[in-house]
């Protein structure tokens, strides 16, 4: 189990969710059960998946949750684009949120790649003569 608050990407995802909530405050009242709910739900899913993965045992268990978080970020990107196309928010406002989505997704991809490399290295490196063999995590 890892302390999720130590991950920079977790704070980035938290800030993303806050930005999305603030953006949807200005959406039309008639849309309150559509994109007004769906955008924050997808944004919260990004951070929630990071947190859930960190609550599992070991880095290997975290990886699938990082994939889910990346997927939620892509879903959020699509819904944001749709909100702009429907005129629910201005392009300039959405662009700020989009940059945060892209930054968060890049961070998630880098974290997943780093974990995979570390796991591959742990499995492929031979144990030293004075240390016990490494156990998969």
PDB file of N, CA and C in Angstrom, residues 17 20-21 23-24 27 31-46 71-80 82-83 86 88 101:
ATOM      1  N   UNK A  17     -10.191  17.718 -11.038  1.00  0.00           N
ATOM      2  CA  UNK A  17     -11.590  17.532 -10.629  1.00  0.00           C
ATOM      3  C   UNK A  17     -12.187  18.852 -10.142  1.00  0.00           C
ATOM      4  N   UNK A  20     -12.942  21.048 -13.147  1.00  0.00           N
ATOM      5  CA  UNK A  20     -14.117  20.571 -13.889  1.00  0.00           C
ATOM      6  C   UNK A  20     -15.401  20.940 -13.141  1.00  0.00           C
ATOM      7  N   UNK A  21     -15.413  20.746 -11.844  1.00  0.00           N
ATOM      8  CA  UNK A  21     -16.592  21.133 -11.058  1.00  0.00           C
ATOM      9  C   UNK A  21     -16.887  22.618 -11.225  1.00  0.00           C
ATOM     10  N   UNK A  23     -16.044  24.554 -13.692  1.00  0.00           N
ATOM     11  CA  UNK A  23     -16.480  24.809 -15.067  1.00  0.00           C
ATOM     12  C   UNK A  23     -17.958  24.475 -15.250  1.00  0.00           C
ATOM     13  N   UNK A  24     -18.389  23.360 -14.695  1.00  0.00           N
ATOM     14  CA  UNK A  24     -19.780  22.917 -14.910  1.00  0.00           C
ATOM     15  C   UNK A  24     -20.790  23.722 -14.103  1.00  0.00           C
ATOM     16  N   UNK A  27     -22.959  25.648 -16.463  1.00  0.00           N
ATOM     17  CA  UNK A  27     -23.713  24.942 -17.500  1.00  0.00           C
ATOM     18  C   UNK A  27     -25.204  25.223 -17.321  1.00  0.00           C
ATOM     19  N   UNK A  31     -29.266  20.986 -18.270  1.00  0.00           N
ATOM     20  CA  UNK A  31     -28.243  19.971 -18.528  1.00  0.00           C
ATOM     21  C   UNK A  31     -27.757  19.303 -17.232  1.00  0.00           C
ATOM     22  N   UNK A  32     -28.421  19.577 -16.112  1.00  0.00           N
ATOM     23  CA  UNK A  32     -27.916  19.111 -14.812  1.00  0.00           C
ATOM     24  C   UNK A  32     -27.839  17.592 -14.672  1.00  0.00           C
ATOM     25  N   UNK A  33     -28.604  16.855 -15.484  1.00  0.00           N
ATOM     26  CA  UNK A  33     -28.546  15.388 -15.409  1.00  0.00           C
ATOM     27  C   UNK A  33     -27.745  14.786 -16.567  1.00  0.00           C
ATOM     28  N   UNK A  34     -27.167  15.637 -17.393  1.00  0.00           N
ATOM     29  CA  UNK A  34     -26.367  15.165 -18.520  1.00  0.00           C
ATOM     30  C   UNK A  34     -24.889  15.456 -18.288  1.00  0.00           C
ATOM     31  N   UNK A  35     -24.349  16.295 -19.124  1.00  0.00           N
ATOM     32  CA  UNK A  35     -22.919  16.599 -19.052  1.00  0.00           C
ATOM     33  C   UNK A  35     -22.518  17.263 -17.742  1.00  0.00           C
ATOM     34  N   UNK A  36     -23.434  17.980 -17.115  1.00  0.00           N
ATOM     35  CA  UNK A  36     -23.110  18.627 -15.838  1.00  0.00           C
ATOM     36  C   UNK A  36     -22.747  17.588 -14.784  1.00  0.00           C
ATOM     37  N   UNK A  37     -23.339  16.414 -14.843  1.00  0.00           N
ATOM     38  CA  UNK A  37     -22.981  15.326 -13.923  1.00  0.00           C
ATOM     39  C   UNK A  37     -21.852  14.459 -14.474  1.00  0.00           C
ATOM     40  N   UNK A  38     -21.858  14.251 -15.782  1.00  0.00           N
ATOM     41  CA  UNK A  38     -20.911  13.309 -16.376  1.00  0.00           C
ATOM     42  C   UNK A  38     -19.476  13.816 -16.378  1.00  0.00           C
ATOM     43  N   UNK A  39     -19.293  15.100 -16.622  1.00  0.00           N
ATOM     44  CA  UNK A  39     -17.932  15.650 -16.626  1.00  0.00           C
ATOM     45  C   UNK A  39     -17.265  15.508 -15.254  1.00  0.00           C
ATOM     46  N   UNK A  40     -17.898  15.970 -14.174  1.00  0.00           N
ATOM     47  CA  UNK A  40     -17.252  15.781 -12.868  1.00  0.00           C
ATOM     48  C   UNK A  40     -17.068  14.307 -12.498  1.00  0.00           C
ATOM     49  N   UNK A  41     -18.014  13.471 -12.889  1.00  0.00           N
ATOM     50  CA  UNK A  41     -17.891  12.040 -12.574  1.00  0.00           C
ATOM     51  C   UNK A  41     -16.636  11.465 -13.224  1.00  0.00           C
ATOM     52  N   UNK A  42     -16.391  11.811 -14.472  1.00  0.00           N
ATOM     53  CA  UNK A  42     -15.190  11.325 -15.162  1.00  0.00           C
ATOM     54  C   UNK A  42     -13.927  11.908 -14.525  1.00  0.00           C
ATOM     55  N   UNK A  43     -13.985  13.193 -14.138  1.00  0.00           N
ATOM     56  CA  UNK A  43     -12.816  13.826 -13.515  1.00  0.00           C
ATOM     57  C   UNK A  43     -12.503  13.195 -12.164  1.00  0.00           C
ATOM     58  N   UNK A  44     -13.530  12.931 -11.379  1.00  0.00           N
ATOM     59  CA  UNK A  44     -13.334  12.301 -10.080  1.00  0.00           C
ATOM     60  C   UNK A  44     -12.802  10.878 -10.256  1.00  0.00           C
ATOM     61  N   UNK A  45     -13.202  10.226 -11.308  1.00  0.00           N
ATOM     62  CA  UNK A  45     -12.752   8.862 -11.581  1.00  0.00           C
ATOM     63  C   UNK A  45     -11.241   8.799 -11.780  1.00  0.00           C
ATOM     64  N   UNK A  46     -10.665   9.837 -12.353  1.00  0.00           N
ATOM     65  CA  UNK A  46      -9.212   9.853 -12.561  1.00  0.00           C
ATOM     66  C   UNK A  46      -8.500   9.731 -11.212  1.00  0.00           C
ATOM     67  N   UNK A  71      -7.947   6.107 -19.067  1.00  0.00           N
ATOM     68  CA  UNK A  71      -9.201   5.993 -19.818  1.00  0.00           C
ATOM     69  C   UNK A  71     -10.210   7.042 -19.386  1.00  0.00           C
ATOM     70  N   UNK A  72     -10.311   7.296 -18.094  1.00  0.00           N
ATOM     71  CA  UNK A  72     -11.234   8.319 -17.597  1.00  0.00           C
ATOM     72  C   UNK A  72     -10.822   9.705 -18.084  1.00  0.00           C
ATOM     73  N   UNK A  73      -9.525   9.943 -18.184  1.00  0.00           N
ATOM     74  CA  UNK A  73      -9.045  11.230 -18.701  1.00  0.00           C
ATOM     75  C   UNK A  73      -9.440  11.402 -20.170  1.00  0.00           C
ATOM     76  N   UNK A  74      -9.332  10.325 -20.950  1.00  0.00           N
ATOM     77  CA  UNK A  74      -9.755  10.393 -22.363  1.00  0.00           C
ATOM     78  C   UNK A  74     -11.267  10.636 -22.457  1.00  0.00           C
ATOM     79  N   UNK A  75     -12.022   9.956 -21.599  1.00  0.00           N
ATOM     80  CA  UNK A  75     -13.474  10.149 -21.559  1.00  0.00           C
ATOM     81  C   UNK A  75     -13.795  11.602 -21.215  1.00  0.00           C
ATOM     82  N   UNK A  76     -13.106  12.158 -20.256  1.00  0.00           N
ATOM     83  CA  UNK A  76     -13.302  13.544 -19.854  1.00  0.00           C
ATOM     84  C   UNK A  76     -12.990  14.493 -21.005  1.00  0.00           C
ATOM     85  N   UNK A  77     -11.934  14.197 -21.720  1.00  0.00           N
ATOM     86  CA  UNK A  77     -11.553  15.021 -22.877  1.00  0.00           C
ATOM     87  C   UNK A  77     -12.670  15.049 -23.914  1.00  0.00           C
ATOM     88  N   UNK A  78     -13.255  13.888 -24.200  1.00  0.00           N
ATOM     89  CA  UNK A  78     -14.358  13.823 -25.166  1.00  0.00           C
ATOM     90  C   UNK A  78     -15.559  14.635 -24.684  1.00  0.00           C
ATOM     91  N   UNK A  79     -15.914  14.462 -23.431  1.00  0.00           N
ATOM     92  CA  UNK A  79     -17.096  15.165 -22.899  1.00  0.00           C
ATOM     93  C   UNK A  79     -16.874  16.667 -22.845  1.00  0.00           C
ATOM     94  N   UNK A  80     -15.663  17.086 -22.566  1.00  0.00           N
ATOM     95  CA  UNK A  80     -15.354  18.517 -22.575  1.00  0.00           C
ATOM     96  C   UNK A  80     -15.505  19.078 -23.979  1.00  0.00           C
ATOM     97  N   UNK A  82     -17.421  17.947 -26.284  1.00  0.00           N
ATOM     98  CA  UNK A  82     -18.857  17.977 -26.549  1.00  0.00           C
ATOM     99  C   UNK A  82     -19.514  19.193 -25.893  1.00  0.00           C
ATOM    100  N   UNK A  83     -19.127  19.495 -24.666  1.00  0.00           N
ATOM    101  CA  UNK A  83     -19.684  20.655 -23.961  1.00  0.00           C
ATOM    102  C   UNK A  83     -19.378  21.951 -24.703  1.00  0.00           C
ATOM    103  N   UNK A  86     -21.522  22.176 -27.840  1.00  0.00           N
ATOM    104  CA  UNK A  86     -22.917  22.502 -27.519  1.00  0.00           C
ATOM    105  C   UNK A  86     -23.074  23.917 -26.963  1.00  0.00           C
ATOM    106  N   UNK A  88     -21.932  25.076 -24.031  1.00  0.00           N
ATOM    107  CA  UNK A  88     -22.113  25.110 -22.573  1.00  0.00           C
ATOM    108  C   UNK A  88     -20.988  25.855 -21.868  1.00  0.00           C
ATOM    109  N   UNK A 101      -6.109  18.281 -18.244  1.00  0.00           N
ATOM    110  CA  UNK A 101      -6.393  16.877 -18.581  1.00  0.00           C
ATOM    111  C   UNK A 101      -5.174  16.249 -19.251  1.00  0.00           C
TER     112      UNK A 101
END
